[in-house]
Amino acid sequence: MNRREFLQAGAVLAAAAQPAWTQGGAGAAARWIAIAESLKPKLRETVRKPASLVRPVADHTAFLRWRMEPAGAATQLAGRTLRRGDSFILDFGGHLTGHLAFSISGEGSAVDSPVRLKFTFGEVAGDIAVPLETYAGTLSRAWLPEEIVNVDFLPQRVRLPRRYAFRYVKVEVMDTSPNFAARFADMEATALTSAGERPAALAASVPALLRRIDEVSLDTLRDCMQTVFEDGPRRDRRLWIGDLRLQALTNYVTFRNYNLVKRCLYLFAGLPREDGLVAACVYDEPKPLCGRQYIMDYSALYAATVLDYVRATRDLAAARDLWPVVRRQMEILGQFVNRDGLFVDPKDWWLFIDWNDDLDRIAPMQGVLVYCYQQALELARLAGAEREAADYPDRIRRMTAAARDAFYNPSQNLFLSGPARQASWATQAWMIHSGVASKQEGSAALKAVADMPDAVRPVTPYLYHYVVDAMLACGMKAQALELIQSYWGGMVQAGADTFWEVYNPSNPSLSPYQSVLVNSYCHAWSCTPAWFLRGRGLL
C-alpha cells in the first residue's frame, strides 16, 4: 500500500500516543519527552536583504518551465509608489526559512480604508508565476504559500507572523483608498535555523559542480534545521524518521549539532503508539505530539538512526536508554516475517521506500528488515544488552537465506521482487545494504539494473541516497560520484539553490500530491551529497 492509497483508505493504525508497553509506563514517556524538551535549541537569526527585483518568464527550455529575469535593483523599490493593482517581486538571492518584515507609508489624501496586501512566497519561479487559484492537489490549500494582510494605520512597520520558506516574494496592492499610493521600504527577512557555523568550503581543487552540489546540500540542511530536523520548512514542517536519519548523517560531518539529533530521537521514544511502535512523524508545535502515521520501513530505521547517533557521539548512556525502544520496534515488525524468514506484506501498512507508485516493495522491505536487525544487534552490544538480542543472529541468517532463495536470479545478476518478478533500483540497493548480496553480486546487480530501460527507477533523492551508498558498499566509487553529479547536479543545473523533495529528470511535473504547487523545493532527505563528499571518502 503506497501513501496515497493509505490516506485515501483512512487506514490509520491505533491513535493512542502513550506507551503502555514501556517498563516505566507513562513515566518513561514523560522522562523521554522532558529530555527532548531540555535539548530544544534557540534559533539563530540572520537578517537577509533582497538582492534584486525580478519578474517571471515562461521558458520551455527550463526544467520547471519558468525562470526569473532581473527587473531592477532592490533599492529602486524605495522610490516607487504603488496603487491598487500594482505589484512587485523581490529575489532574496537564495533560499531561506523565516519571516518577512517591511515598512509601509503612503502618499495622497488621508487614508479612509486599510491597505490590503497580498504576499505570495516562492521557492522556485513557478511558485510565483503560476496562479495559486489553479491548485487542485490532494493536500490542504492552507499549505499554499500566500498571505493577505490588512494594514490599518500608516506609517507602520509590519512583520508577518507566519514563517515561510522562500527565495522570492511577490507583493500585490489589492486595495486601498482611490487617491492613495503606498510606499515600501526596508524590506528584509529574518532567516531562522538551529545550524551552527557553516563548515569550510570544499577545496578549490574539487570540480566546480561538486563544490556547488556541496553548497546546496549545506543550505538545504541548514534551512531544515529548526527546533527539530524538519522534513521541509515549506510544508509539513514535521520530524519524520526517514528524513531524520539522512539529515543526521549529513549533520555529523557538517554542522555537528548532536543535541538536535538526540532531541529528535527522544521525541520519537516518548510519543509512540499504544503498543510501542514509533510513529513515522511527530509534531513539535504547539507541544510535542504523536503524528499518528506509521510507516513500516521508518519504524525499522529508528534502530539505524539511534546506532548512527551513538557511533557519532559515543553516547552510550543514550544507547542504553533507547535500546528498549529499538528492541520493541524489532519485536513488532518481526511479526511480519514468516517461519521461512520471508517478509509477508500485511497489506494495511504504509510501506514507503520511495514515492514511485509502480515499485514492488516486498524485496526492498525484506532488505530493510535484515539491515535493521543488524543495526539493532550492534546497538544491543554497545548498550550492554546483547542477551536481549540473542535471537537476532539466527533471524538475520534465516532472513538472508530466504531472501536469496526468493529474490535472486543469478542468470540475470539481479534480485527481483513480487509475483511479477520486478527489477528495481530499490531492490538492488536494499539487498546490498542488508548483506543479502555479496559485494560482487551487488556490483553486478547495480550495473545490470542500470542497463534495463524498464527497471523501476527512484524518483526521490531519498532512495537515490541509498543507491549511491550501495554503490560505495560495492566499491563502485566512480559510479557513485557520477550518479551524484548527474542526479543532484541535474537539480543544480535546473536552478536549484536547495535540493528538492522529488526530482525525476524525465518528468518536471511529478508530484506525490497531484500538484507541483505544494511540492517542497527544500527537502531534508535530499541533503546527503555533503555526507558522501565529506564523510564517505568520495573525494
XYZ file of N, CA and C in Angstrom, residues 214-398:
555
model
N 27.761 20.479 -3.015
C 28.014 20.509 -1.569
C 27.387 21.746 -0.931
N 27.553 22.902 -1.562
C 26.981 24.148 -1.025
C 25.457 24.066 -0.940
N 24.842 23.529 -1.988
C 23.380 23.423 -1.999
C 22.925 22.419 -0.934
N 23.688 21.354 -0.750
C 23.375 20.390 0.310
C 23.390 21.061 1.681
N 24.398 21.873 1.934
C 24.507 22.561 3.221
C 23.344 23.526 3.427
N 22.975 24.256 2.378
C 21.865 25.204 2.504
C 20.546 24.468 2.740
N 20.397 23.311 2.113
C 19.195 22.510 2.322
C 19.091 22.071 3.769
N 20.179 21.505 4.290
C 20.171 21.045 5.671
C 19.976 22.211 6.632
N 20.674 23.306 6.406
C 20.557 24.487 7.281
C 19.110 24.942 7.417
N 18.397 25.042 6.299
C 17.045 25.594 6.345
C 16.023 24.602 6.881
N 16.381 23.316 6.941
C 15.508 22.312 7.559
C 15.820 22.115 9.042
N 16.923 22.677 9.531
C 17.284 22.549 10.943
C 16.612 23.665 11.728
N 15.503 23.334 12.332
C 14.781 24.297 13.158
C 14.802 23.780 14.593
N 13.702 23.757 15.310
C 13.721 23.174 16.666
C 13.725 21.661 16.614
N 13.442 21.092 15.447
C 13.705 19.697 15.119
C 14.274 19.684 13.710
N 14.690 18.522 13.249
C 15.057 18.365 11.841
C 13.756 18.232 11.049
N 13.307 19.316 10.458
C 12.062 19.269 9.700
C 12.274 18.554 8.371
N 11.183 17.950 7.884
C 11.285 17.304 6.566
C 11.383 18.357 5.477
N 10.596 19.410 5.599
C 10.655 20.522 4.675
C 10.066 21.744 5.333
N 10.747 22.864 5.338
C 10.229 24.053 6.024
C 9.068 24.715 5.303
N 8.809 24.327 4.057
C 7.688 24.903 3.308
C 6.362 24.272 3.712
N 6.366 22.925 3.849
C 5.118 22.200 4.024
C 5.381 20.941 4.854
N 4.451 20.608 5.722
C 4.543 19.544 6.723
C 5.241 20.070 7.978
N 6.521 20.489 7.824
C 7.272 21.036 8.956
C 7.290 20.053 10.121
N 7.320 18.781 9.779
C 7.318 17.741 10.797
C 8.652 17.021 10.834
N 8.848 16.311 11.905
C 10.016 15.460 12.082
C 9.630 14.045 11.663
N 10.249 13.560 10.588
C 9.999 12.210 10.073
C 11.262 11.374 10.236
N 11.092 10.096 10.583
C 12.249 9.245 10.852
C 13.132 9.111 9.618
N 12.529 8.871 8.442
C 13.338 8.678 7.247
C 14.184 9.888 6.920
N 13.588 11.075 7.007
C 14.341 12.315 6.777
C 15.398 12.512 7.856
N 15.007 12.272 9.107
C 15.923 12.477 10.230
C 17.221 11.698 10.031
N 17.086 10.440 9.626
C 18.303 9.650 9.511
C 19.294 10.280 8.533
N 18.809 10.715 7.380
C 19.712 11.272 6.371
C 20.218 12.647 6.783
N 19.369 13.447 7.410
C 19.825 14.743 7.921
C 20.899 14.564 8.982
N 20.667 13.625 9.888
C 21.616 13.420 10.987
C 22.976 12.987 10.450
N 22.990 12.075 9.479
C 24.267 11.647 8.903
C 25.023 12.833 8.327
N 24.321 13.681 7.589
C 24.974 14.847 6.991
C 25.408 15.834 8.069
N 24.596 16.002 9.080
C 24.925 16.891 10.190
C 26.210 16.466 10.899
N 26.447 15.161 11.017
C 27.635 14.684 11.739
C 28.943 15.125 11.082
N 28.913 15.393 9.783
C 30.147 15.794 9.098
C 30.104 17.257 8.665
N 29.061 17.986 9.092
C 28.945 19.393 8.690
C 28.720 20.284 9.915
N 27.478 20.485 10.316
C 27.181 21.422 11.409
C 27.413 20.828 12.792
N 27.369 19.516 12.914
C 27.688 18.790 14.150
C 26.823 19.230 15.351
N 25.555 19.412 15.095
C 24.610 19.721 16.176
C 24.078 18.393 16.719
N 24.854 17.771 17.587
C 24.498 16.451 18.101
C 23.263 16.494 19.000
N 23.105 17.582 19.731
C 21.963 17.663 20.643
C 20.629 17.701 19.894
N 20.629 18.273 18.698
C 19.386 18.301 17.934
C 18.985 16.889 17.504
N 19.970 16.072 17.145
C 19.670 14.677 16.806
C 19.128 13.951 18.024
N 19.796 14.129 19.162
C 19.357 13.459 20.394
C 17.941 13.878 20.754
N 17.639 15.157 20.626
C 16.290 15.646 20.906
C 15.259 14.910 20.050
N 15.558 14.759 18.781
C 14.617 14.107 17.871
C 14.425 12.637 18.223
N 15.507 11.950 18.548
C 15.399 10.540 18.926
C 14.534 10.363 20.165
N 14.677 11.260 21.121
C 13.893 11.162 22.350
C 12.436 11.557 22.134
N 12.176 12.454 21.192
C 10.778 12.764 20.866
C 10.065 11.528 20.330
N 10.711 10.795 19.456
C 10.099 9.570 18.942
C 9.903 8.547 20.062
N 10.893 8.434 20.936
C 10.783 7.463 22.026
C 9.606 7.780 22.935
N 9.346 9.059 23.156
C 8.312 9.468 24.097
C 6.922 9.559 23.523
N 6.763 9.344 22.209
C 5.456 9.538 21.566
C 5.083 8.373 20.651
N 5.149 7.129 21.148
C 4.821 6.003 20.281
C 3.335 5.667 20.296
N 3.000 4.675 19.518
C 1.671 4.099 19.554
C 1.497 3.320 20.849
N 0.284 2.923 21.152
C -0.010 2.248 22.419
C 0.845 1.003 22.630
N 1.137 0.288 21.546
C 1.917 -0.945 21.673
C 3.421 -0.710 21.609
N 3.842 0.538 21.470
C 5.266 0.851 21.463
C 5.856 1.133 20.109
N 5.080 1.009 19.036
C 5.593 1.330 17.705
C 5.818 2.833 17.591
N 6.995 3.234 17.145
C 7.256 4.658 16.985
C 6.497 5.175 15.767
N 5.982 6.377 15.896
C 5.280 7.000 14.782
C 6.271 7.368 13.692
N 5.778 7.446 12.460
C 6.637 7.878 11.360
C 7.042 9.325 11.508
N 6.178 10.130 12.154
C 6.464 11.549 12.320
C 5.896 12.037 13.640
N 6.466 13.122 14.133
C 5.939 13.806 15.309
C 5.900 15.298 15.021
N 5.013 15.978 15.743
C 4.904 17.431 15.679
C 5.659 18.036 16.850
N 6.203 19.214 16.623
C 6.941 19.920 17.677
C 6.141 21.073 18.264
N 5.160 21.569 17.537
C 4.363 22.711 17.977
C 2.875 22.369 17.925
N 2.058 22.881 18.865
C 2.432 23.785 19.960
C 3.125 23.080 21.115
N 3.082 21.736 21.098
C 3.831 20.924 22.037
C 4.117 19.597 21.351
N 5.051 18.810 21.859
C 5.328 17.528 21.219
C 4.083 16.658 21.130
N 3.847 16.125 19.939
C 2.614 15.395 19.679
C 2.886 14.295 18.660
N 2.336 13.110 18.923
C 2.472 11.986 18.004
C 1.774 12.289 16.687
N 2.442 12.016 15.567
C 1.855 12.278 14.261
C 0.800 11.280 13.843
N 0.747 10.121 14.495
C -0.283 9.103 14.269
C -0.313 8.586 12.845
N 0.829 8.567 12.218
C 1.013 7.873 10.947
C 2.187 6.930 11.141
N 2.074 5.728 10.572
C 3.042 4.683 10.850
C 3.511 4.076 9.538
N 4.823 4.098 9.327
C 5.437 3.574 8.110
C 6.382 2.457 8.534
N 6.198 1.278 7.990
C 6.953 0.128 8.470
C 8.459 0.314 8.328
N 8.910 0.766 7.159
C 10.353 0.914 6.983
C 10.915 2.033 7.854
N 10.134 3.072 8.121
C 10.608 4.137 9.003
C 10.745 3.628 10.440
N 9.775 2.849 10.914
C 9.873 2.302 12.269
C 11.114 1.432 12.405
N 11.403 0.636 11.378
C 12.603 -0.193 11.405
C 13.862 0.664 11.434
N 13.879 1.729 10.648
C 15.079 2.564 10.539
C 15.353 3.393 11.786
N 14.428 3.400 12.741
C 14.730 4.046 14.018
C 15.972 3.397 14.634
N 16.092 2.078 14.501
C 17.257 1.379 15.049
C 18.547 1.898 14.434
N 18.562 2.040 13.115
C 19.755 2.534 12.431
C 20.074 3.964 12.819
N 19.035 4.782 13.022
C 19.235 6.193 13.352
C 19.838 6.341 14.745
N 19.371 5.518 15.693
C 19.958 5.544 17.044
C 21.407 5.081 16.981
N 21.677 3.992 16.249
C 23.045 3.494 16.155
C 23.965 4.517 15.512
N 23.517 5.173 14.447
C 24.329 6.230 13.823
C 24.716 7.291 14.840
N 23.734 7.706 15.666
C 23.993 8.736 16.673
C 25.027 8.258 17.692
N 24.877 7.038 18.154
C 25.802 6.515 19.166
C 27.201 6.390 18.587
N 27.306 5.954 17.353
C 28.624 5.865 16.711
C 29.265 7.243 16.574
N 28.457 8.249 16.254
C 28.992 9.596 16.036
C 29.398 10.267 17.343
N 28.703 9.946 18.431
C 28.883 10.689 19.687
C 29.484 9.864 20.812
N 29.452 8.540 20.686
C 29.827 7.621 21.779
C 28.971 7.871 23.027
N 27.743 8.263 22.825
C 26.801 8.492 23.917
C 26.185 7.150 24.309
N 26.920 6.384 25.111
C 26.466 5.045 25.477
C 25.291 5.095 26.446
N 25.177 6.187 27.184
C 24.014 6.331 28.071
C 22.730 6.381 27.246
N 22.760 7.106 26.129
C 21.594 7.151 25.245
C 21.347 5.784 24.618
N 22.407 5.064 24.274
C 22.248 3.715 23.717
C 21.489 2.828 24.691
N 21.880 2.867 25.963
C 21.198 2.041 26.968
C 19.764 2.518 27.188
N 19.570 3.837 27.183
C 18.251 4.402 27.451
C 17.261 4.095 26.329
N 17.725 4.139 25.100
C 16.833 3.974 23.952
C 16.776 2.540 23.429
N 17.647 1.673 23.940
C 17.628 0.293 23.482
C 16.246 -0.360 23.618
N 15.512 -0.206 24.739
C 14.182 -0.844 24.811
C 13.236 -0.386 23.698
N 13.367 0.868 23.262
C 12.519 1.372 22.178
C 12.892 0.666 20.875
N 14.182 0.552 20.616
C 14.639 -0.133 19.412
C 14.202 -1.595 19.433
N 14.406 -2.247 20.578
C 14.027 -3.661 20.679
C 12.538 -3.850 20.394
N 11.713 -2.936 20.888
C 10.274 -3.062 20.678
C 9.906 -2.913 19.207
N 10.623 -2.055 18.467
C 10.337 -1.942 17.039
C 10.577 -3.268 16.342
N 11.684 -3.912 16.681
C 12.034 -5.155 16.016
C 11.090 -6.284 16.417
N 10.592 -6.245 17.642
C 9.596 -7.238 18.065
C 8.308 -7.102 17.254
N 7.838 -5.877 17.140
C 6.584 -5.648 16.411
C 6.735 -6.008 14.936
N 7.809 -5.536 14.323
C 7.982 -5.750 12.886
C 8.335 -7.197 12.573
N 8.954 -7.880 13.532
C 9.281 -9.285 13.335
C 8.066 -10.171 13.172
N 6.909 -9.696 13.582
C 5.670 -10.470 13.425
C 5.305 -10.666 11.956
N 5.869 -9.833 11.087
C 5.527 -9.903 9.670
C 6.552 -10.694 8.865
N 7.366 -11.484 9.571
C 8.318 -12.396 8.939
C 7.851 -13.810 9.229
N 7.641 -14.618 8.207
C 7.107 -15.961 8.422
C 8.199 -16.936 8.868
N 7.812 -18.178 9.060
C 8.750 -19.181 9.576
C 9.904 -19.426 8.620
N 9.675 -19.191 7.351
C 10.741 -19.378 6.375
C 11.724 -18.216 6.339
N 11.397 -17.135 7.070
C 12.279 -15.980 7.082
C 11.943 -14.930 6.053
N 10.755 -15.000 5.456
C 10.354 -14.033 4.439
C 9.366 -13.023 4.998
N 9.541 -11.775 4.606
C 8.579 -10.735 4.951
C 7.275 -10.983 4.207
N 6.166 -10.860 4.943
C 4.830 -11.020 4.355
C 4.095 -9.698 4.517
N 3.731 -9.096 3.415
C 3.069 -7.791 3.445
C 1.688 -7.917 4.088
N 1.441 -7.209 5.209
C 0.119 -7.288 5.841
C -0.957 -6.504 5.108
N -0.571 -5.765 4.087
C -1.483 -5.036 3.180
C -2.084 -3.758 3.764
N -2.230 -3.677 5.081
C -2.850 -2.478 5.646
C -1.824 -1.552 6.291
N -0.565 -1.735 5.948
C 0.503 -0.869 6.425
C 1.007 -0.004 5.272
N 1.526 1.135 5.646
C 2.196 2.003 4.687
C 3.656 1.559 4.587
N 4.050 1.068 3.421
C 5.449 0.778 3.109
C 5.921 1.886 2.181
N 6.931 2.622 2.585
C 7.318 3.775 1.774
C 8.379 3.405 0.746
N 9.605 3.298 1.136
C 10.765 3.013 0.291
C 11.058 4.162 -0.680
N 10.038 4.610 -1.422
C 10.190 5.701 -2.396
C 8.791 6.153 -2.804
N 8.698 7.316 -3.475
C 7.404 7.824 -3.929
C 6.926 7.172 -5.225
N 7.649 6.245 -5.776
C 7.253 5.642 -7.047
C 6.140 4.622 -6.814
N 4.940 4.909 -7.304
C 3.797 4.026 -7.082
C 3.927 2.694 -7.814
N 4.799 2.628 -8.815
C 4.977 1.379 -9.564
C 5.881 0.382 -8.838
N 6.517 0.806 -7.775
C 7.521 -0.020 -7.105
C 6.882 -1.171 -6.329
N 7.366 -2.389 -6.564
C 7.020 -3.519 -5.701
C 7.951 -3.466 -4.488
N 7.366 -3.446 -3.301
C 8.133 -3.164 -2.092
C 8.496 -4.395 -1.264
N 8.144 -5.590 -1.713
C 8.367 -6.780 -0.902
C 9.857 -7.045 -0.667
N 10.640 -7.144 -1.731
C 12.071 -7.399 -1.568
C 12.790 -6.241 -0.878
N 12.516 -4.977 -1.266
C 13.161 -3.886 -0.526
C 12.841 -3.916 0.968
N 11.594 -4.238 1.330
C 11.244 -4.275 2.745
C 11.962 -5.414 3.459
N 12.126 -6.538 2.790
C 12.926 -7.629 3.356
C 14.340 -7.132 3.656
N 14.911 -6.416 2.699
C 16.255 -5.892 2.903
C 16.328 -4.899 4.042
N 15.333 -4.004 4.138
C 15.303 -3.036 5.235
C 15.278 -3.760 6.583
N 14.448 -4.801 6.700
C 14.331 -5.510 7.976
C 15.621 -6.227 8.341
N 16.239 -6.903 7.381
C 17.511 -7.570 7.672
C 18.546 -6.549 8.117
N 18.643 -5.464 7.376
C 19.597 -4.406 7.713
C 19.350 -3.866 9.115
N 18.100 -3.630 9.454
C 17.807 -3.021 10.746
C 17.970 -3.996 11.896
N 17.763 -5.292 11.664
C 18.121 -6.273 12.693
C 19.626 -6.238 12.946
N 20.413 -6.080 11.893
C 21.865 -5.978 12.054
C 22.237 -4.732 12.867
N 21.588 -3.614 12.541
C 21.866 -2.376 13.253
C 21.444 -2.485 14.712
N 20.284 -3.097 14.957
C 19.803 -3.265 16.324
C 20.732 -4.180 17.117
N 21.255 -5.210 16.488
C 22.188 -6.109 17.166
C 23.442 -5.371 17.592
N 23.979 -4.544 16.730
C 25.159 -3.758 17.081
C 24.852 -2.787 18.210
N 23.674 -2.181 18.184
C 23.289 -1.276 19.260
C 23.169 -2.035 20.577
N 22.613 -3.244 20.545
C 22.486 -4.045 21.767
C 23.861 -4.317 22.364
N 24.838 -4.588 21.532
C 26.206 -4.819 22.027
C 26.762 -3.569 22.712
N 26.547 -2.415 22.090
C 27.037 -1.168 22.677
C 26.296 -0.823 23.966
N 25.027 -1.219 24.037
C 24.205 -0.903 25.211
C 24.378 -1.925 26.324
N 25.175 -2.946 26.090
C 25.331 -3.986 27.101
C 24.092 -4.852 27.249
N 23.336 -4.983 26.165
C 22.077 -5.735 26.215
C 22.077 -6.844 25.178
N 23.229 -7.433 24.909
C 23.332 -8.422 23.842
C 22.460 -9.645 24.121
N 22.268 -9.995 25.398
C 21.434 -11.151 25.715
C 19.989 -10.931 25.262
N 19.545 -9.673 25.269
C 18.173 -9.379 24.856
C 18.007 -9.450 23.340
N 19.115 -9.542 22.645
C 19.077 -9.683 21.184
C 19.684 -11.010 20.764
N 19.605 -11.991 21.663
C 20.283 -13.267 21.417
C 19.751 -13.987 20.187
N 18.484 -13.758 19.840
C 17.915 -14.446 18.679
C 18.142 -13.704 17.372
N 18.732 -12.509 17.434
C 18.896 -11.722 16.214
C 19.824 -12.393 15.196
N 20.975 -12.940 15.604
C 21.843 -13.561 14.591
C 21.141 -14.662 13.807
N 20.353 -15.489 14.496
C 19.638 -16.545 13.790
C 18.583 -15.960 12.853
N 17.878 -14.911 13.305
C 16.890 -14.250 12.456
C 17.559 -13.717 11.190
N 18.691 -13.081 11.372
C 19.401 -12.486 10.233
C 19.825 -13.574 9.250
N 20.326 -14.690 9.770
C 20.745 -15.794 8.887
C 19.548 -16.351 8.109
N 18.443 -16.595 8.812
C 17.265 -17.164 8.142
C 16.700 -16.203 7.096
